[in-house]
Short mmCIF file of C-alpha atoms and ligand atoms in Angstrom, two decimals:
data_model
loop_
_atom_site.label_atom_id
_atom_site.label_comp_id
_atom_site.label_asym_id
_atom_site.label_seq_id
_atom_site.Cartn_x
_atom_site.Cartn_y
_atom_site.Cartn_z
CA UNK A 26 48.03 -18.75 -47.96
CA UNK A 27 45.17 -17.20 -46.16
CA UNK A 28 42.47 -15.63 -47.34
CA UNK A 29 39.60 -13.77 -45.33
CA UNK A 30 37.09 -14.71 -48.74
CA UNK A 31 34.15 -16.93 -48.55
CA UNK A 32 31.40 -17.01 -51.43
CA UNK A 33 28.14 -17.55 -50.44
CA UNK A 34 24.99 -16.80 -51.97
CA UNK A 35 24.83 -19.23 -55.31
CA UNK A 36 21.68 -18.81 -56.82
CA UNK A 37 22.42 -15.31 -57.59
CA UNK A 38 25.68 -16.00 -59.36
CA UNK A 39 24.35 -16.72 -62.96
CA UNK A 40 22.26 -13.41 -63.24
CA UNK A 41 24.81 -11.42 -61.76
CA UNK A 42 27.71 -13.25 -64.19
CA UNK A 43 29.11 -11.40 -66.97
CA UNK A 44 31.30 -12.76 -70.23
CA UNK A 45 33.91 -10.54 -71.69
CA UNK A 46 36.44 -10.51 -74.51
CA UNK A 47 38.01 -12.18 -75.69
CA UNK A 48 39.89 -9.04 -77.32
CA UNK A 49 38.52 -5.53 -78.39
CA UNK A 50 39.84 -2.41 -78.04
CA UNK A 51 38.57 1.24 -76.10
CA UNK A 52 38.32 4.44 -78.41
CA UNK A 53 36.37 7.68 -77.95
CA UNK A 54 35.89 9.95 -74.86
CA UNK A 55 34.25 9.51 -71.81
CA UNK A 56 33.62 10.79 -68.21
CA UNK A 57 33.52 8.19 -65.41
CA UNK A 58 31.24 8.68 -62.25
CA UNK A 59 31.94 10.93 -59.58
CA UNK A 60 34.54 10.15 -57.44
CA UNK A 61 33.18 8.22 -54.19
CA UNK A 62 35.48 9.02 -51.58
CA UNK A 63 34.30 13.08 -52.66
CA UNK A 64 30.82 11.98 -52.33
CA UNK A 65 30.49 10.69 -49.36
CA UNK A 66 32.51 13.60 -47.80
CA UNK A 67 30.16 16.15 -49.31
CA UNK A 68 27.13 14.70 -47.92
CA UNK A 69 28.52 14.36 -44.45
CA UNK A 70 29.76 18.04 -44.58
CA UNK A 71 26.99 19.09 -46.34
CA UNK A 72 24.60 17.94 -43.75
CA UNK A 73 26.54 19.47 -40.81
CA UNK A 74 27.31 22.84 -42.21
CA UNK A 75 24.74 26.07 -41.84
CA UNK A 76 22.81 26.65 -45.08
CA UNK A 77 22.45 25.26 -48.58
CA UNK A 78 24.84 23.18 -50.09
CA UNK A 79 24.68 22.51 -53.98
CA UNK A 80 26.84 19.62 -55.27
CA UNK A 81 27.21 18.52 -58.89
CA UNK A 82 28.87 15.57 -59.80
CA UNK A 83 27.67 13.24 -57.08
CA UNK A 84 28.22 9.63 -57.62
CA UNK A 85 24.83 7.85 -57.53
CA UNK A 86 26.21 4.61 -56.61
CA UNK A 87 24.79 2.56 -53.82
CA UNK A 88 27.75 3.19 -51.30
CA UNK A 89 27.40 6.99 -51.58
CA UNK A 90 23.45 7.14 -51.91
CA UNK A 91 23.52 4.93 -48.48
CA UNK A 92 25.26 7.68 -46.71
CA UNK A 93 22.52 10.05 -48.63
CA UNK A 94 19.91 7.71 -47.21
CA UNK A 95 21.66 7.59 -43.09
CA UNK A 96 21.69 12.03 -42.71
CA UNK A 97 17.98 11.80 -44.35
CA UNK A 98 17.33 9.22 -41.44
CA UNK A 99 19.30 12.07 -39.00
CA UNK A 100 16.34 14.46 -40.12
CA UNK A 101 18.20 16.23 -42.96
CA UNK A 102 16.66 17.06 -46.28
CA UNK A 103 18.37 16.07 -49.02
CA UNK A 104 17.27 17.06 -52.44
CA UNK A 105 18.14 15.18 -55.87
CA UNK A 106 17.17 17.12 -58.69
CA UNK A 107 18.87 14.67 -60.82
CA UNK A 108 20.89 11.79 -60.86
CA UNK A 109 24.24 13.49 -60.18
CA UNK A 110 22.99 16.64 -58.01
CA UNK A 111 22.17 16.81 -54.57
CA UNK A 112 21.07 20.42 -52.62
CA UNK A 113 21.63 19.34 -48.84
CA UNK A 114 19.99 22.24 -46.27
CA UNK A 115 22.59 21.75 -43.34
CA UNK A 116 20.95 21.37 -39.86
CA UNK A 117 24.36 23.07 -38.55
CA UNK A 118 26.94 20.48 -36.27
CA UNK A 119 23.84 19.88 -33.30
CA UNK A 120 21.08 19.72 -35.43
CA UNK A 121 21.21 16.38 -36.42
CA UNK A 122 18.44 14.01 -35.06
CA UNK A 123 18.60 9.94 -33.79
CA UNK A 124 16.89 7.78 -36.82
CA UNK A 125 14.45 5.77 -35.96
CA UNK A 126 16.40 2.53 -37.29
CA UNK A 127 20.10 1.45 -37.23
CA UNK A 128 22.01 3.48 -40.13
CA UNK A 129 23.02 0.61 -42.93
CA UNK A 130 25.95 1.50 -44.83
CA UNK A 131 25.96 -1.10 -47.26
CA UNK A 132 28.92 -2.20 -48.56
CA UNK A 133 31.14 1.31 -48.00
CA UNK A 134 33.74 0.65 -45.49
CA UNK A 135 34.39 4.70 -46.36
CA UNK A 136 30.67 5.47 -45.09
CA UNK A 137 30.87 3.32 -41.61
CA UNK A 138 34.12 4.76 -40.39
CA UNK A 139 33.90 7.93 -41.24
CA UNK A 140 30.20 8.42 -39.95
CA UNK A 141 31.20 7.11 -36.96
CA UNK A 142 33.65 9.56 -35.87
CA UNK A 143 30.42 11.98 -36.87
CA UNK A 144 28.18 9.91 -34.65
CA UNK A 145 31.13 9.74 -31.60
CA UNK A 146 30.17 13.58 -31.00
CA UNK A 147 25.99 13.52 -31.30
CA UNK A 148 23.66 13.35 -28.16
CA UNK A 149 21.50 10.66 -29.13
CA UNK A 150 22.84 6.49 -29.77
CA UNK A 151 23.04 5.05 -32.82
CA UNK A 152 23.59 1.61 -34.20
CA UNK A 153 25.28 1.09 -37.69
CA UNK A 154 25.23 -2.14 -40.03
CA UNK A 155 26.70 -3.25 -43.20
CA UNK A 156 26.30 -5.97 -45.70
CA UNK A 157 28.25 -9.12 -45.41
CA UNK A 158 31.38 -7.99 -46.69
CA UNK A 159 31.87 -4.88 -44.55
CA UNK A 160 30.21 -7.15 -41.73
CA UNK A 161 33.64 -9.15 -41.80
CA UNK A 162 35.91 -5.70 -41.68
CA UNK A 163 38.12 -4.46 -39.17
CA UNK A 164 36.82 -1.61 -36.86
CA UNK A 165 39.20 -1.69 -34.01
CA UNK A 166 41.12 0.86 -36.06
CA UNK A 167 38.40 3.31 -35.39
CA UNK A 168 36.89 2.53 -32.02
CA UNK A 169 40.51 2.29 -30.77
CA UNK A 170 41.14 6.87 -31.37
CA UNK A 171 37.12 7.19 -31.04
CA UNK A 172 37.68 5.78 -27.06
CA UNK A 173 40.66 7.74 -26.49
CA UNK A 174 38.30 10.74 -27.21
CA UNK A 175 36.09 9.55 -24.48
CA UNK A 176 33.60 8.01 -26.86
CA UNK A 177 31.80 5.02 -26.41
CA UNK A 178 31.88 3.02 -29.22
CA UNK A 179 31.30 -1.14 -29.35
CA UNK A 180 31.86 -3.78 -31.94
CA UNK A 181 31.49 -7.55 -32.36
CA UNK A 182 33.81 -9.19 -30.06
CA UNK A 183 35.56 -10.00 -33.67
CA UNK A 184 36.15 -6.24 -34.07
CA UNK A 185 33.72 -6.50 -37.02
CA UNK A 186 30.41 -4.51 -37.25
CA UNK A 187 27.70 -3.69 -36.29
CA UNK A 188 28.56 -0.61 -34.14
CA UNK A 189 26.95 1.07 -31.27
CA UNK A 190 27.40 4.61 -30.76
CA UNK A 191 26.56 5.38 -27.30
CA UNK A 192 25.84 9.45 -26.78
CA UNK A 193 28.73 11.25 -26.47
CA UNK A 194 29.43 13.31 -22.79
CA UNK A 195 32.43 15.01 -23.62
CA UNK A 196 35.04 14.12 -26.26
CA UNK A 197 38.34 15.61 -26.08
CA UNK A 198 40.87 15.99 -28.72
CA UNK A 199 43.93 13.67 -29.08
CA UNK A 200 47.33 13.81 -30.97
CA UNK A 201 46.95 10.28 -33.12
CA UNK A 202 49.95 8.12 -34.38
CA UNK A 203 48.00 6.18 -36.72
CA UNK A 204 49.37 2.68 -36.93
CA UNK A 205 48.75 2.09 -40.60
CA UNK A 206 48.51 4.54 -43.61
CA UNK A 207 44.41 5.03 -43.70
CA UNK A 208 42.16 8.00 -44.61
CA UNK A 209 39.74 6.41 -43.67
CA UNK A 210 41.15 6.59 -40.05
CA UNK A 211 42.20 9.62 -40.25
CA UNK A 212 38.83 11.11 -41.59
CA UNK A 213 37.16 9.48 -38.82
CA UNK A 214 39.67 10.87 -35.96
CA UNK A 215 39.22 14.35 -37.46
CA UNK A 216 35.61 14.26 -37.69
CA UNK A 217 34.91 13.40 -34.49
CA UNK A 218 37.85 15.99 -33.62
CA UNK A 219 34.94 19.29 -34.56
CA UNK A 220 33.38 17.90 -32.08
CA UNK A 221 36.31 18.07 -29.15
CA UNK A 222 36.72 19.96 -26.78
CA UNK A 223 40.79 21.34 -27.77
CA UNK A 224 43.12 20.24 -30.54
CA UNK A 225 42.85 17.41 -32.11
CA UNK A 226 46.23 15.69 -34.36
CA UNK A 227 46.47 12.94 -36.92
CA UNK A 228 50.63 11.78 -37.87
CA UNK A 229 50.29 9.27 -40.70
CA UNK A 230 52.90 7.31 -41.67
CA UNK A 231 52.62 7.44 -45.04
CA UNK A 232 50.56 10.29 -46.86
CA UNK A 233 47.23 9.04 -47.62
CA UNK A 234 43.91 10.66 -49.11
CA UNK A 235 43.71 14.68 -48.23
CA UNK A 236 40.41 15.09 -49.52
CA UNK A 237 38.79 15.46 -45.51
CA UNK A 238 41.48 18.37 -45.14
CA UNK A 239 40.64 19.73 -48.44
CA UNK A 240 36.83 19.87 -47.76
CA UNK A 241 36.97 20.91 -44.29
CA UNK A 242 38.81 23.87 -45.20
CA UNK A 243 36.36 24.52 -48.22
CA UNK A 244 33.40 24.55 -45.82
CA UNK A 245 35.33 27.14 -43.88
CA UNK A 246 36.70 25.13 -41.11
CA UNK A 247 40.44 25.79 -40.28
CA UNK A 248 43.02 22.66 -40.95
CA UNK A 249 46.39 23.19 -40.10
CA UNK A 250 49.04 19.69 -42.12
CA UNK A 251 52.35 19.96 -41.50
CA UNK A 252 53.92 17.48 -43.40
CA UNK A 253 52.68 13.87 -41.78
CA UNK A 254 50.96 16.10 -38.99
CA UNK A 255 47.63 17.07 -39.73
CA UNK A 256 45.29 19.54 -36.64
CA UNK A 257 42.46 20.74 -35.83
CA UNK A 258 41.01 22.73 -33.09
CA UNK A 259 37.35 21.63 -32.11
CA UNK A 260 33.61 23.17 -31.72
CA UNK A 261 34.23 24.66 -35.07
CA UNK A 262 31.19 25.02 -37.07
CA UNK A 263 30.99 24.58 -41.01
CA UNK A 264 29.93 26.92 -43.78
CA UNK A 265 27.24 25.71 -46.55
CA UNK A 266 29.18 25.99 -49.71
CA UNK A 267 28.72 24.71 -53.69
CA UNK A 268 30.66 21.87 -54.71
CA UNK A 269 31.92 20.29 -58.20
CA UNK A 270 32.91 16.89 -57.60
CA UNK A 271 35.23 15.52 -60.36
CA UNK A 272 34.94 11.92 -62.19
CA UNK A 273 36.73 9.24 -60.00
CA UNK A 274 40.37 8.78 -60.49
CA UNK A 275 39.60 4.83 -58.80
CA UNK A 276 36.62 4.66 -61.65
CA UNK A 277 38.88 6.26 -64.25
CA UNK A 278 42.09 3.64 -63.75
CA UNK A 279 40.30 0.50 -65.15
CA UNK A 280 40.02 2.52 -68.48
CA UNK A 281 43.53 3.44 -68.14
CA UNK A 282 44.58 -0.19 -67.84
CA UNK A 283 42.23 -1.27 -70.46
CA UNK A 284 43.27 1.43 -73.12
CA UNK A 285 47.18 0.89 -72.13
CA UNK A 286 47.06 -3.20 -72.72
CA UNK A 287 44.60 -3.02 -75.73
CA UNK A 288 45.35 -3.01 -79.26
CA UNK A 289 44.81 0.29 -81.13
CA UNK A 290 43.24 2.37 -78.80
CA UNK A 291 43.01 5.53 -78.04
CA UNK A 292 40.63 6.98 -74.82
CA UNK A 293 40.39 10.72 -73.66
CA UNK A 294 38.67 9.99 -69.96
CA UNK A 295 37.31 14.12 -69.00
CA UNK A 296 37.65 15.85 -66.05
CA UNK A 297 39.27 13.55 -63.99
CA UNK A 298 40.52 14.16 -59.85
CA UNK A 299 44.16 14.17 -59.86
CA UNK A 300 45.12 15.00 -55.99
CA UNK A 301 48.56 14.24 -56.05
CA UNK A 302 47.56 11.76 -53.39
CA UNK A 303 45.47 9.84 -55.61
CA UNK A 304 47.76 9.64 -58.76
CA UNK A 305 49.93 6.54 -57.83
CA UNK A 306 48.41 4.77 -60.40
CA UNK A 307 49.31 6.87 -63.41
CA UNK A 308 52.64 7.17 -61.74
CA UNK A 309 53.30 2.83 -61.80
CA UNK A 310 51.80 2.88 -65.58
CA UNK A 311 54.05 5.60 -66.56
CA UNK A 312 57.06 3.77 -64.75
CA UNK A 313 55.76 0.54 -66.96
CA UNK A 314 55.78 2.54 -69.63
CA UNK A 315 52.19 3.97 -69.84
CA UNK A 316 51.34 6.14 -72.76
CA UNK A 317 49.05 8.83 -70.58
CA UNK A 318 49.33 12.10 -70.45
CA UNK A 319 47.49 14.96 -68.47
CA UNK A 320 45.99 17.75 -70.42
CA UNK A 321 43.76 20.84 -69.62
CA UNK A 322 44.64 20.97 -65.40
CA UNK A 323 42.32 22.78 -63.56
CA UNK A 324 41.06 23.35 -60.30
CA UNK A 325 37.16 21.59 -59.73
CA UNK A 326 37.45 23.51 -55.77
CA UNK A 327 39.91 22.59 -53.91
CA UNK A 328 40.43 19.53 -56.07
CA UNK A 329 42.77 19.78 -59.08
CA UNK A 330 41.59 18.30 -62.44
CA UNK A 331 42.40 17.42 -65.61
CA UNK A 332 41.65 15.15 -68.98
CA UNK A 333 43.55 11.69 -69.07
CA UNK A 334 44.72 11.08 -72.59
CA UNK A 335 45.78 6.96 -72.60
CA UNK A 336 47.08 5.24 -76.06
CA UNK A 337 48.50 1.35 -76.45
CA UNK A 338 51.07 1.05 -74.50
CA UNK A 339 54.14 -1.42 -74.52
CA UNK A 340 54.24 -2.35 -70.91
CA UNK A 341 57.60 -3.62 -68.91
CA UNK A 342 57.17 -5.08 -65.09
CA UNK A 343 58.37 -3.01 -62.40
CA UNK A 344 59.10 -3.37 -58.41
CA UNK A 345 56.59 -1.15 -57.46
CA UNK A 346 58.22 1.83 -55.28
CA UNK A 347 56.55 1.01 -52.11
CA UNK A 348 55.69 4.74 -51.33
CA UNK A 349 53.20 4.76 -54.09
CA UNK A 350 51.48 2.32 -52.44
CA UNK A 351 49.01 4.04 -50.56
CA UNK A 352 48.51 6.67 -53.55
CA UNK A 353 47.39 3.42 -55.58
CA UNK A 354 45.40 1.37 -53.14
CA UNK A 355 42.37 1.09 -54.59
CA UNK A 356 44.10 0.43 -58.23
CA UNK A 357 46.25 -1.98 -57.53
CA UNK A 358 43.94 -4.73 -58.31
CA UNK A 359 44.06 -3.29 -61.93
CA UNK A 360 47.38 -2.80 -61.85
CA UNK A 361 47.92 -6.62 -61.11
CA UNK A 362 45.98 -7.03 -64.98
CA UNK A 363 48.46 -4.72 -66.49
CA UNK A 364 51.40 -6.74 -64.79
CA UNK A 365 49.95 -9.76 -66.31
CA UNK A 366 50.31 -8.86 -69.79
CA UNK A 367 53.93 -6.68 -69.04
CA UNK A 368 57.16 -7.78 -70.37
CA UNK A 369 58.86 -9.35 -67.46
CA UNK A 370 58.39 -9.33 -63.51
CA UNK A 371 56.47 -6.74 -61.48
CA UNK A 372 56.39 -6.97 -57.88
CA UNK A 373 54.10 -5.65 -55.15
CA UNK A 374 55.29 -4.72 -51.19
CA UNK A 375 53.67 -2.96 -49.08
CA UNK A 376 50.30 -3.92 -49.42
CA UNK A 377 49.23 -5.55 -46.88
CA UNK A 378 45.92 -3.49 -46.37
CA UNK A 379 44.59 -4.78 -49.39
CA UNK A 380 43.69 -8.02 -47.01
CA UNK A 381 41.00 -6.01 -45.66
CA UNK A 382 39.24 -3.78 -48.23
CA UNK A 383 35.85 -5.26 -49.70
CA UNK A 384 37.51 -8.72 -50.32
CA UNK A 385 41.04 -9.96 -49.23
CA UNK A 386 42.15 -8.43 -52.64
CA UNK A 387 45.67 -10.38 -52.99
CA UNK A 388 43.81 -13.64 -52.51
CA UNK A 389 40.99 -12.88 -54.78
CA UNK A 390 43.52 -11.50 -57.41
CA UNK A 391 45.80 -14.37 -57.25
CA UNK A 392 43.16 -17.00 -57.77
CA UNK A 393 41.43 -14.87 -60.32
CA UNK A 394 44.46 -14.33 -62.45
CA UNK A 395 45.55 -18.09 -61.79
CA UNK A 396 42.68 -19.34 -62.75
CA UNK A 397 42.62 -17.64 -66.25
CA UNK A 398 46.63 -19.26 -66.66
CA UNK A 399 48.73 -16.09 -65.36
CA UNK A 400 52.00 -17.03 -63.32
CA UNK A 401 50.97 -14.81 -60.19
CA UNK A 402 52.00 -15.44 -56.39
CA UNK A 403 50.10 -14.02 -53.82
CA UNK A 404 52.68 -12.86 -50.90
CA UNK A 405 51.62 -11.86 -47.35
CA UNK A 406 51.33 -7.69 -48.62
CA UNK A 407 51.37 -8.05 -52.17
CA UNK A 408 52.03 -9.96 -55.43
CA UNK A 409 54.66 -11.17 -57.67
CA UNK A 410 53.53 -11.47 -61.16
CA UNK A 411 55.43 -13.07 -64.45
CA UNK A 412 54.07 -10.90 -67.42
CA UNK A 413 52.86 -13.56 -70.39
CA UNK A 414 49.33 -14.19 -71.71
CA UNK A 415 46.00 -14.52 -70.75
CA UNK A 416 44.03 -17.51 -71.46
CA UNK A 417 40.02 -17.44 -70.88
CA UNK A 418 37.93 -19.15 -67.63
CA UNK A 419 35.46 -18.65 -64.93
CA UNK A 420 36.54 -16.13 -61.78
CA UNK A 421 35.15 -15.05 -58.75
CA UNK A 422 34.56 -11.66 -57.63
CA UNK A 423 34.08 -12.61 -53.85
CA UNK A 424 31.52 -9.60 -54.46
CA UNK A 425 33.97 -7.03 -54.68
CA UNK A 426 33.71 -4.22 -57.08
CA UNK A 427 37.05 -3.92 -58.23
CA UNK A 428 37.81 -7.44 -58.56
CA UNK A 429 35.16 -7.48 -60.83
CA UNK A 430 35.92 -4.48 -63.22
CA UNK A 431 39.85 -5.65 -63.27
CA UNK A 432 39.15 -9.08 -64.80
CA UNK A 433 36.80 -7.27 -67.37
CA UNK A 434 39.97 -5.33 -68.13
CA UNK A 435 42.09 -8.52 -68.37
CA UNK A 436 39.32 -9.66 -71.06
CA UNK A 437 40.78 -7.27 -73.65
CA UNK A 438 43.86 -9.22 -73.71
CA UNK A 439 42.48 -12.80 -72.77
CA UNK A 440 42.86 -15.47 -75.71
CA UNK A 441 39.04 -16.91 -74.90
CA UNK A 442 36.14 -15.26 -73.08
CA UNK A 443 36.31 -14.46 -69.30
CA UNK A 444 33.40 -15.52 -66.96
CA UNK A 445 33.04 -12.90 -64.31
CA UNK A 446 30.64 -14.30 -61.42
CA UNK A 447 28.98 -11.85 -59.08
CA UNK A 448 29.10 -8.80 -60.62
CA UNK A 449 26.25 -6.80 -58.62
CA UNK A 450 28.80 -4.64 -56.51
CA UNK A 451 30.16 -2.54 -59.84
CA UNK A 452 26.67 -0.93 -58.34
CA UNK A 453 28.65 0.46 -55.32
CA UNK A 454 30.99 2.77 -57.10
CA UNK A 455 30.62 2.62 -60.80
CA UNK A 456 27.07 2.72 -61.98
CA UNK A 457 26.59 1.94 -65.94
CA UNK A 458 30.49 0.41 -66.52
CA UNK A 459 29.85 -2.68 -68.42
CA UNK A 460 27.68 -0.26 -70.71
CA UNK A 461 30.38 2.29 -71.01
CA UNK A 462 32.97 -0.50 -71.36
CA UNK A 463 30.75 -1.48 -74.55
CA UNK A 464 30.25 1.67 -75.69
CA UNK A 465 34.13 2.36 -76.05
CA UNK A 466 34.73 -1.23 -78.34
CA UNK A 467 35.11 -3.79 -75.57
CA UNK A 468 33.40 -7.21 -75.91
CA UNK A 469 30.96 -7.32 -73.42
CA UNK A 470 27.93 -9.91 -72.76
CA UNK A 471 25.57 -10.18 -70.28
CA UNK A 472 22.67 -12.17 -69.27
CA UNK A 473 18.83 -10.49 -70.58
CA UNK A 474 17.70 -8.21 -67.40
CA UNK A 475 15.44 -10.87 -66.59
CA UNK A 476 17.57 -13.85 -66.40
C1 S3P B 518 39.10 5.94 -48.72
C2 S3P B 518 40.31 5.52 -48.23
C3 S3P B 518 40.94 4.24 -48.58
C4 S3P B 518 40.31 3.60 -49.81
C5 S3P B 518 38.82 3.69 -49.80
C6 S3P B 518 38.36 5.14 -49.72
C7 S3P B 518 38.56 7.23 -48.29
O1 S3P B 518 40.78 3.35 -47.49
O2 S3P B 518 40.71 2.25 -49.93
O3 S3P B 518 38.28 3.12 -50.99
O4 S3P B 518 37.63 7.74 -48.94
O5 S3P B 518 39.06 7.77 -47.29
P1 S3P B 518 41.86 3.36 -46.26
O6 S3P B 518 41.97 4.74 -45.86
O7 S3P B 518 41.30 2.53 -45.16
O8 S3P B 518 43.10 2.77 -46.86
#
């Protein structure tokens, strides 16, 4: 098997390592932390449209607070009046200015492409970096559209960051098979599409993410989607608006897990996202036999909502409808822990693009869930995993976020504690979650803050 993971960095394993379970259960209510992919939208917007922009709900997690940090470096002031509100005066879609520095994006894969199809379309060059995981990702996907536009746009010779953005002369808008089911792409492609000259067109082949469509057309710039076929025409300009960003349906799914494989519990998880292209994983847990169900749905925007009501669940593995895949990408690596304790086989197709999110996520699941006695096979897009028990052990998180909350999940069932090394990154996207996680009944201990 291959795997694109490498661990590096010991000496900051043992502060950064957390023990879990064995057993507990999660009761009560909660509200997880704004949802990222929302966050990082509204700041981009925000920054680019005429006027004041109040947003509530922002996630103050370090992937979204670096793209906060790169429009403040463009010469855009940002206000945070607290932890989860930003006001954002908009310098309008020209006003931005070149930062003094290269723009560092951290670990958000979400930030780099899609400022980049905002930095295709400004007058001035830019650089942008990442940390060492988003160092190793692929960019070709973007630069690939972003030249067809007539930008100028270089990577590593590995396709990897860091990026220069050269200034733009004249972009001009394309109609864009894109080659695998990404938002991310997508996003990027249209972004850099307000600033072409004509239309510009996304087909996916799969539906992905509609959150870029959804916000565009909230800040008053026309979207046309047309089933797969999403357009644009460009030199649009966008509207300062308010924004309520609801909690994080990727943040909210490890407490869905957890409360559906743990004994006795009970969770109510408030004011969730549920864009029906996000809800893939309550769909799989319901067709494993999930207890959740969706009360009080309302509209947060353009965003539907609603409170996630999850009880103990008798779970049964699945094949895993391959068209859900995409709605569940950034869950699946829970998913895989609610496999592991299922009755019987669930299998995973399709998946291939987990290879390249923070981690190779089918290598670092397999050898996390191996390594704690689960009969899992990592296959070239996906998994094949024999439901059974969990036993306790040491696993790596190849410092990726999700890795690192799933195995904490897996605790709650494990029959001896779990070792989770490397657990900085929950930082990126869900600030406080151990805490929470021990707040709600789950057996959680970590090393003294100064350790
Ligand atoms: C995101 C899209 C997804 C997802 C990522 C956030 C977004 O990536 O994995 O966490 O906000 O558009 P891809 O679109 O590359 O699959």
């Amino acid at each position: 098997m291959t795997t694109g993971n490498t661990i590096t960095n010991t000496t900051a394993h043992e502060a950064n390592t957390v023990t879990a379970g064995p057993g507990g259960s999660v009761n009560g209510e909660a509200i997880v932390p704004g949802d990222k992919s929302l966050s990082h939208r509204s700041v981009m917007f925000a920054s680019l449209a005429q006027g004041r922009s109040n947003i509530s709900g922002f996630l103050a997690g370090e992937d979204s607070l670096n793209t906060v940090a790169a429009f403040r470096a463009m010469g855009v002031s940002i206000e945070r009046p607290d932890n989860t509100r930003l006001t954002i005066d908009g310098v309008g879609m020209h006003g931005l200015r070149a930062p003094s520095a290269p723009l560092y994006m951290g670990n958000a894969g979400t930030g780099m492409r899609l400022i980049s199809g905002v930095l295709a379309g400004q007058s001035f060059a830019t650089e942008v970096t990442g940390d060492e995981s988003l160092s190793k990702r692929p960019m070709g996907r973007i630069i690939d559209p972003l030249r067809q536009m007539g930008a100028s746009v270089s990577s590593q010779q590995n396709g990897c960051p860091p990026l220069s953005i050269e200034p733009a002369t004249a972009l001009t808008g394309i109609d864009y098979p894109l080659p695998m089911a990404s938002a991310q792409v997508k996003s990027c492609v249209l972004l850099a599409g307000m600033y072409a000259s004509g239309t510009t067109s996304v087909t996916e082949p799969a539906p992905t993410r509609d959150h870029t469509e959804r916000m565009l057309r909230t800040f008053g710039y026309p979207v046309e989607t047309n089933g797969a076929h999403v357009s644009m025409q460009g030199q649009g300009n966008l509207n300062a608006c308010d924004l309520e960003i609801p909690a994080d349906i990727s943040s909210a799914a490890f407490l869905i897990v957890a409360a559906c494989i743990a004994p006795d519990s009970s969770i109510v998880l408030k004011n969730v996202g549920i864009n029906p292209t996000r809800t893939g994983v309550i769909e799989i847990l319901q067709l494993m036999g999930g207890n959740i169900e969706l009360h009080n749905r309302r509209d947060a925007g353009a965003e539907p909502v609603a409170d996630i009501h999850v009880r103990t669940s008798h779970l049964k593995g699945i094949a895993i409808p391959e068209a859900l895949v995409p709605l569940a990408i950034d869950e699946l690596p829970v998913i895989f822990i609610a496999a592991a304790v299922a009755d019987g086989t669930t299998t995973v197709t399709g998946a291939e693009e987990l290879r390249v999110k923070e981690s190779d996520r089918i290598a670092a699941m397999a050898e996390g869930l191996m390594a704690l006695g689960v009969d899992a096979v990592a296959t070239p897009d996906g998994m094949v995993i024999n439901g059974g028990s969990i036993g306790g052990g040491v696993v790596d998180t190849f410092f990726d976020h999700r890795i690192a909350m799933s195995f904490c999940v897996a605790s709650l069932r494990s029959t001896a504690p779990v070792q989770i090394r490397d657990t900085h990154h929950v930082e990126t996207s869900f600030p406080g979650f151990f805490e929470l996680c021990a707040s709600l009944g789950m057996v959680i201990n970590r090393p003294p803050a100064s350790a």
